[in-house]
Amino acid sequence: MNKIRLTLILLTLTFNCTFAQKTTLPITWKVGDIWKYKLDQQSLGGMFEIEKNSNKKFQLKVLKVNSKAQPGYLLEWTYLDYRTLETDTLEDECAVVFKNFLLKSSLMIELDKDGKNPQWKNLKSLKDKMLLFYSKSGNELCMSNLKSSINSTEDLGDFLDILLPEVKVFMKAYEIFPTESVVRKDTVEEFNDYIFDESKLIQLHKTINLTSLSGKDEIDVNFSSKVSESEFKKYFAENTRLAWDKMGISANDSTRIKMEKTLDDFQPKLSESLHIKVNKTNASVLMFYFIREEWAMLKGGETISYSFKKI
């Protein structure tokens, strides 16, 4: 399954739900505005079915405010601290080189006037700096791995999306605006089936819940989106058994019997939850908690959470 594409499809469907424009968040950032954040990341499951924790700190600085003709903002994202399983426990040498590069570099991100549609900028300059840094590290294996990784993606931006997902996740705090104060919605969503057949469309019920409270100094939003687990279970089980039949694994086969037990115990999930607090005066994020459950493979899946707090 292409997890990245499935996630993007789900997110697009989720955030494109129509809400009445009752709570807005006008962004009026100025050049030189700076905010610092602490980030705690956690993932459960994944390819190796382990728990991974990361602790990072970063700074956001407004570098440029575009003209009214093409409104938007250029932000600088700089890591102040970076601790992950790979860099600080396993001490993977290539992960450590990448960490050291990040702590001595800055990332450029362009947003539209509403703080949405993040796009990586100055990628050629960043790529040149990265290649030079890796070359000076003297680690030929890491240099070779970097070149291979970059060449396997369409551009450096794809590479950054994979290794630094927290950057785009943080920007999702602004995608929820404008919003109503209360939303309760049961809907049917249609999206491509990247589990069994990419050309096929799935229709599953989804429940959306949202509450937004606008106080004197901040806006507090809680949002959740969850695909029906019973429908997803039925769809997943039926198509998994069809796949086994096509592979010629009979119902009486001992391997099939074991797999049936695994299938019976497995509950596929697709859900997201967000809790956001935003300063009403300068539209800076005060706190943002994001969790995504994506259990859509019989071997398991992954639950990922991001907790951002302004410091």
CSV table of C-alpha atoms in Angstrom, one decimal:
chain,number,residue,atom,x,y,z
A,1,MET,CA,0.0,0.0,0.0
A,2,ASN,CA,1.2,3.5,-0.8
A,3,LYS,CA,0.8,4.9,2.7
A,4,ILE,CA,1.8,8.5,1.7
A,5,ARG,CA,-0.8,8.7,-1.1
A,6,LEU,CA,-3.5,7.1,1.0
A,7,THR,CA,-2.8,9.6,3.8
A,8,LEU,CA,-3.0,12.5,1.4
A,9,ILE,CA,-6.3,11.4,0.0
A,10,LEU,CA,-7.8,11.0,3.4
A,11,LEU,CA,-6.5,14.4,4.6
A,12,THR,CA,-7.8,16.1,1.5
A,13,LEU,CA,-11.3,14.6,2.0
A,14,THR,CA,-11.2,15.5,5.6
A,15,PHE,CA,-10.3,19.1,5.3
A,16,ASN,CA,-12.4,19.8,2.3
A,17,CYS,CA,-15.6,19.3,4.3
A,18,THR,CA,-17.7,22.5,4.0
A,19,PHE,CA,-18.0,24.5,7.2
A,20,ALA,CA,-19.8,27.8,7.6
A,21,GLN,CA,-17.3,30.7,7.9
A,22,LYS,CA,-18.0,31.7,11.5
A,23,THR,CA,-14.6,31.6,13.1
A,24,THR,CA,-11.8,33.1,10.9
A,25,LEU,CA,-8.1,33.6,11.7
A,26,PRO,CA,-6.7,36.7,9.8
A,27,ILE,CA,-3.0,36.3,9.6
A,28,THR,CA,-1.0,39.6,9.7
A,29,TRP,CA,2.5,38.4,10.4
A,30,LYS,CA,5.4,40.9,10.1
A,31,VAL,CA,9.0,40.4,8.9
A,32,GLY,CA,11.0,39.5,11.9
A,33,ASP,CA,8.2,37.7,13.9
A,34,ILE,CA,9.7,34.7,15.7
A,35,TRP,CA,8.1,31.8,17.5
A,36,LYS,CA,9.8,28.8,19.2
A,37,TYR,CA,8.3,25.4,19.7
A,38,LYS,CA,8.9,22.1,21.5
A,39,LEU,CA,7.8,19.0,19.5
A,40,ASP,CA,7.3,15.5,21.0
A,41,GLN,CA,6.7,12.8,18.3
A,42,GLN,CA,5.6,9.3,18.9
A,43,SER,CA,4.9,6.4,16.5
A,44,LEU,CA,3.5,3.0,17.4
A,45,GLY,CA,3.6,0.0,15.0
A,46,GLY,CA,5.1,0.7,11.7
A,47,MET,CA,7.4,-1.7,9.7
A,48,PHE,CA,9.2,-2.9,12.7
A,49,GLU,CA,6.3,-2.8,15.1
A,50,ILE,CA,8.1,-0.7,17.7
A,51,GLU,CA,7.5,2.5,19.7
A,52,LYS,CA,9.6,5.4,18.5
A,53,ASN,CA,9.9,8.7,20.3
A,54,SER,CA,11.4,11.9,19.1
A,55,ASN,CA,12.0,15.2,20.9
A,56,LYS,CA,12.8,18.3,18.9
A,57,LYS,CA,12.8,22.1,19.3
A,58,PHE,CA,12.6,24.5,16.4
A,59,GLN,CA,12.2,28.2,15.6
A,60,LEU,CA,9.9,29.8,13.0
A,61,LYS,CA,10.9,33.2,11.7
A,62,VAL,CA,9.0,35.4,9.1
A,63,LEU,CA,11.6,36.3,6.5
A,64,LYS,CA,9.3,38.0,3.9
A,65,VAL,CA,5.8,39.3,3.5
A,66,ASN,CA,4.7,39.2,-0.1
A,67,SER,CA,3.0,42.0,-1.9
A,68,LYS,CA,-0.8,42.4,-2.0
A,69,ALA,CA,-0.7,41.3,-5.7
A,70,GLN,CA,0.5,37.8,-4.6
A,71,PRO,CA,0.0,37.7,-0.8
A,72,GLY,CA,1.8,35.1,1.3
A,73,TYR,CA,4.7,34.6,3.6
A,74,LEU,CA,8.2,33.1,3.5
A,75,LEU,CA,9.2,31.4,6.8
A,76,GLU,CA,12.5,30.1,8.0
A,77,TRP,CA,12.3,26.8,10.0
A,78,THR,CA,15.4,26.2,12.1
A,79,TYR,CA,16.0,23.2,14.4
A,80,LEU,CA,17.3,24.2,17.8
A,81,ASP,CA,17.4,20.6,19.2
A,82,TYR,CA,16.9,17.2,17.6
A,83,ARG,CA,16.7,13.9,19.4
A,84,THR,CA,15.4,10.7,17.8
A,85,LEU,CA,15.7,7.0,18.2
A,86,GLU,CA,18.0,6.7,15.2
A,87,THR,CA,20.3,9.6,16.2
A,88,ASP,CA,20.5,9.4,20.0
A,89,THR,CA,19.9,5.7,20.9
A,90,LEU,CA,20.8,3.6,17.8
A,91,GLU,CA,23.3,6.2,16.8
A,92,ASP,CA,22.9,5.4,13.1
A,93,GLU,CA,25.8,7.2,11.5
A,94,CYS,CA,23.9,8.5,8.5
A,95,ALA,CA,21.0,9.7,10.7
A,96,VAL,CA,23.6,11.5,12.9
A,97,VAL,CA,25.1,13.2,9.8
A,98,PHE,CA,21.6,14.4,8.8
A,99,LYS,CA,20.9,15.6,12.3
A,100,ASN,CA,24.1,17.6,12.4
A,101,PHE,CA,23.3,19.1,9.0
A,102,LEU,CA,19.8,20.2,10.2
A,103,LEU,CA,21.2,21.8,13.4
A,104,LYS,CA,23.5,24.0,11.2
A,105,SER,CA,21.0,24.8,8.5
A,106,SER,CA,17.6,26.4,7.9
A,107,LEU,CA,14.6,25.3,5.8
A,108,MET,CA,12.5,27.8,3.8
A,109,ILE,CA,8.8,27.4,3.5
A,110,GLU,CA,6.3,29.6,1.6
A,111,LEU,CA,2.7,29.9,2.7
A,112,ASP,CA,-0.3,31.7,1.2
A,113,LYS,CA,-2.0,34.6,2.9
A,114,ASP,CA,-4.0,32.2,5.2
A,115,GLY,CA,-1.0,30.3,6.3
A,116,LYS,CA,-1.9,27.3,4.0
A,117,ASN,CA,-0.5,25.4,1.0
A,118,PRO,CA,3.1,25.1,2.3
A,119,GLN,CA,5.8,24.8,-0.4
A,120,TRP,CA,9.5,24.2,0.1
A,121,LYS,CA,11.7,27.0,-1.3
A,122,ASN,CA,15.4,27.5,-2.1
A,123,LEU,CA,15.7,23.7,-2.7
A,124,LYS,CA,18.6,23.9,-5.1
A,125,SER,CA,20.7,26.0,-2.6
A,126,LEU,CA,19.7,23.6,0.2
A,127,LYS,CA,20.6,20.5,-1.9
A,128,ASP,CA,24.0,22.0,-2.7
A,129,LYS,CA,24.7,22.8,1.0
A,130,MET,CA,23.6,19.3,2.0
A,131,LEU,CA,25.9,17.6,-0.6
A,132,LEU,CA,28.8,19.7,0.5
A,133,PHE,CA,28.1,19.0,4.2
A,134,TYR,CA,28.0,15.3,3.6
A,135,SER,CA,31.1,15.4,1.5
A,136,LYS,CA,33.0,17.2,4.3
A,137,SER,CA,31.7,14.6,6.8
A,138,GLY,CA,34.0,12.1,5.2
A,139,ASN,CA,31.4,9.4,5.4
A,140,GLU,CA,31.3,7.9,1.9
A,141,LEU,CA,28.5,5.5,2.7
A,142,CYS,CA,26.2,8.3,3.9
A,143,MET,CA,27.1,10.4,0.9
A,144,SER,CA,26.2,7.5,-1.4
A,145,ASN,CA,22.9,6.9,0.5
A,146,LEU,CA,22.0,10.6,0.3
A,147,LYS,CA,22.6,10.7,-3.5
A,148,SER,CA,20.6,7.5,-4.0
A,149,SER,CA,17.7,8.8,-1.8
A,150,ILE,CA,17.5,12.2,-3.6
A,151,ASN,CA,17.6,10.5,-7.0
A,152,SER,CA,14.8,8.1,-6.1
A,153,THR,CA,12.4,11.1,-5.5
A,154,GLU,CA,11.2,13.7,-7.9
A,155,ASP,CA,12.9,16.5,-6.0
A,156,LEU,CA,14.5,17.3,-2.7
A,157,GLY,CA,11.1,18.4,-1.4
A,158,ASP,CA,9.8,14.9,-1.6
A,159,PHE,CA,12.9,13.7,0.4
A,160,LEU,CA,12.2,16.3,3.1
A,161,ASP,CA,8.5,15.4,3.3
A,162,ILE,CA,9.6,11.8,4.1
A,163,LEU,CA,12.3,12.6,6.6
A,164,LEU,CA,10.7,15.7,8.2
A,165,PRO,CA,7.0,15.1,8.2
A,166,GLU,CA,6.5,17.4,11.2
A,167,VAL,CA,7.1,20.5,9.0
A,168,LYS,CA,4.0,20.0,6.9
A,169,VAL,CA,2.0,18.6,9.8
A,170,PHE,CA,2.6,21.8,11.8
A,171,MET,CA,1.1,23.8,9.0
A,172,LYS,CA,-2.1,21.8,9.2
A,173,ALA,CA,-3.0,23.8,12.2
A,174,TYR,CA,-4.2,26.6,9.8
A,175,GLU,CA,-6.1,24.3,7.4
A,176,ILE,CA,-9.0,24.0,9.9
A,177,PHE,CA,-9.8,27.7,9.5
A,178,PRO,CA,-12.4,29.1,8.8
A,179,THR,CA,-14.7,27.0,10.9
A,180,GLU,CA,-18.0,26.8,12.6
A,181,SER,CA,-18.3,26.6,16.4
A,182,VAL,CA,-19.9,23.1,16.3
A,183,VAL,CA,-20.0,20.5,13.6
A,184,ARG,CA,-21.5,17.0,13.8
A,185,LYS,CA,-21.5,15.2,10.5
A,186,ASP,CA,-22.0,11.7,9.2
A,187,THR,CA,-21.0,11.4,5.6
A,188,VAL,CA,-19.9,9.0,2.9
A,189,GLU,CA,-16.4,9.6,1.5
A,190,GLU,CA,-15.1,8.2,-1.7
A,191,PHE,CA,-11.3,7.6,-2.2
A,192,ASN,CA,-9.0,5.5,-4.2
A,193,ASP,CA,-8.3,2.0,-2.8
A,194,TYR,CA,-4.5,1.9,-2.5
A,195,ILE,CA,-4.7,-1.3,-0.5
A,196,PHE,CA,-5.9,-3.7,-3.1
A,197,ASP,CA,-6.6,-1.9,-6.4
A,198,GLU,CA,-5.5,1.6,-7.2
A,199,SER,CA,-8.1,1.9,-10.0
A,200,LYS,CA,-10.9,1.2,-7.6
A,201,LEU,CA,-12.9,3.7,-5.5
A,202,ILE,CA,-14.0,2.9,-2.0
A,203,GLN,CA,-17.1,4.4,-0.3
A,204,LEU,CA,-17.1,4.2,3.5
A,205,HIS,CA,-19.0,6.1,6.1
A,206,LYS,CA,-17.1,8.7,8.1
A,207,THR,CA,-18.0,10.6,11.2
A,208,ILE,CA,-16.7,14.2,11.7
A,209,ASN,CA,-16.9,16.1,15.0
A,210,LEU,CA,-15.7,19.6,15.6
A,211,THR,CA,-16.0,22.2,18.4
A,212,SER,CA,-14.4,25.7,18.2
A,213,LEU,CA,-14.3,28.1,21.1
A,214,SER,CA,-13.3,31.7,20.5
A,215,GLY,CA,-12.1,33.3,23.7
A,216,LYS,CA,-10.6,36.7,24.5
A,217,ASP,CA,-7.0,35.9,23.6
A,218,GLU,CA,-7.2,32.5,21.8
A,219,ILE,CA,-9.2,30.2,19.7
A,220,ASP,CA,-9.5,26.5,20.8
A,221,VAL,CA,-10.5,23.9,18.3
A,222,ASN,CA,-11.1,20.2,18.7
A,223,PHE,CA,-11.5,18.1,15.5
A,224,SER,CA,-11.9,14.4,14.8
A,225,SER,CA,-12.5,12.4,11.6
A,226,LYS,CA,-13.1,8.6,11.7
A,227,VAL,CA,-13.9,6.1,9.0
A,228,SER,CA,-16.5,3.5,10.1
A,229,GLU,CA,-14.5,0.7,11.6
A,230,SER,CA,-17.2,-1.9,11.0
A,231,GLU,CA,-17.5,-1.0,7.3
A,232,PHE,CA,-13.7,-0.8,6.9
A,233,LYS,CA,-13.4,-4.2,8.6
A,234,LYS,CA,-16.0,-5.8,6.3
A,235,TYR,CA,-14.4,-4.3,3.2
A,236,PHE,CA,-10.9,-5.3,4.3
A,237,ALA,CA,-11.8,-8.8,5.2
A,238,GLU,CA,-13.7,-9.5,2.0
A,239,ASN,CA,-11.0,-8.3,-0.2
A,240,THR,CA,-8.2,-10.0,1.7
A,241,ARG,CA,-10.0,-13.3,1.4
A,242,LEU,CA,-10.5,-12.7,-2.4
A,243,ALA,CA,-6.8,-12.0,-2.7
A,244,TRP,CA,-6.0,-15.3,-0.9
A,245,ASP,CA,-8.4,-17.2,-3.2
A,246,LYS,CA,-6.6,-15.7,-6.3
A,247,MET,CA,-3.3,-16.9,-4.9
A,248,GLY,CA,-4.7,-20.4,-4.6
A,249,ILE,CA,-4.6,-20.6,-0.8
A,250,SER,CA,-7.5,-22.9,0.0
A,251,ALA,CA,-9.7,-22.5,3.1
A,252,ASN,CA,-8.4,-25.9,4.5
A,253,ASP,CA,-4.7,-24.9,4.1
A,254,SER,CA,-3.0,-24.7,7.5
A,255,THR,CA,-1.4,-21.4,6.5
A,256,ARG,CA,-4.8,-20.0,5.5
A,257,ILE,CA,-6.2,-21.1,8.8
A,258,LYS,CA,-3.5,-19.2,10.7
A,259,MET,CA,-4.0,-16.1,8.4
A,260,GLU,CA,-7.8,-16.3,9.0
A,261,LYS,CA,-7.2,-16.0,12.7
A,262,THR,CA,-4.9,-13.0,12.2
A,263,LEU,CA,-7.6,-11.4,10.0
A,264,ASP,CA,-10.3,-12.0,12.5
A,265,ASP,CA,-8.3,-10.3,15.2
A,266,PHE,CA,-7.2,-7.3,13.1
A,267,GLN,CA,-9.2,-4.1,13.1
A,268,PRO,CA,-8.3,-1.7,10.3
A,269,LYS,CA,-8.5,2.0,11.1
A,270,LEU,CA,-8.4,5.4,9.4
A,271,SER,CA,-8.8,8.3,11.7
A,272,GLU,CA,-7.4,11.7,12.7
A,273,SER,CA,-7.7,14.0,15.7
A,274,LEU,CA,-6.6,17.5,16.2
A,275,HIS,CA,-6.5,19.9,19.2
A,276,ILE,CA,-5.4,23.4,18.4
A,277,LYS,CA,-4.9,26.6,20.3
A,278,VAL,CA,-4.1,29.7,18.4
A,279,ASN,CA,-3.3,33.3,19.6
A,280,LYS,CA,-6.0,35.6,18.2
A,281,THR,CA,-3.7,38.6,18.2
A,282,ASN,CA,-0.8,37.4,16.0
A,283,ALA,CA,-2.3,34.1,14.7
A,284,SER,CA,0.6,32.1,16.2
A,285,VAL,CA,0.1,28.5,17.2
A,286,LEU,CA,0.1,28.1,21.0
A,287,MET,CA,-0.4,24.4,21.1
A,288,PHE,CA,-1.2,21.8,18.4
A,289,TYR,CA,-1.8,18.1,19.0
A,290,PHE,CA,-2.3,15.9,16.0
A,291,ILE,CA,-2.8,12.1,15.9
A,292,ARG,CA,-3.3,9.8,12.9
A,293,GLU,CA,-4.3,6.1,13.0
A,294,GLU,CA,-3.6,4.3,9.8
A,295,TRP,CA,-4.0,0.5,10.3
A,296,ALA,CA,-4.7,-0.7,6.8
A,297,MET,CA,-2.3,-3.7,6.3
A,298,LEU,CA,-2.8,-7.1,7.8
A,299,LYS,CA,0.7,-7.0,9.2
A,300,GLY,CA,-0.4,-4.0,11.2
A,301,GLY,CA,-0.2,-0.2,10.7
A,302,GLU,CA,0.9,2.9,12.5
A,303,THR,CA,-0.4,5.4,15.0
A,304,ILE,CA,1.5,8.7,14.9
A,305,SER,CA,1.2,11.7,17.2
A,306,TYR,CA,2.7,15.1,17.1
A,307,SER,CA,2.6,17.5,20.1
A,308,PHE,CA,3.7,21.1,19.4
A,309,LYS,CA,3.9,23.6,22.3
A,310,LYS,CA,5.1,27.1,22.1
A,311,ILE,CA,8.1,27.9,24.4
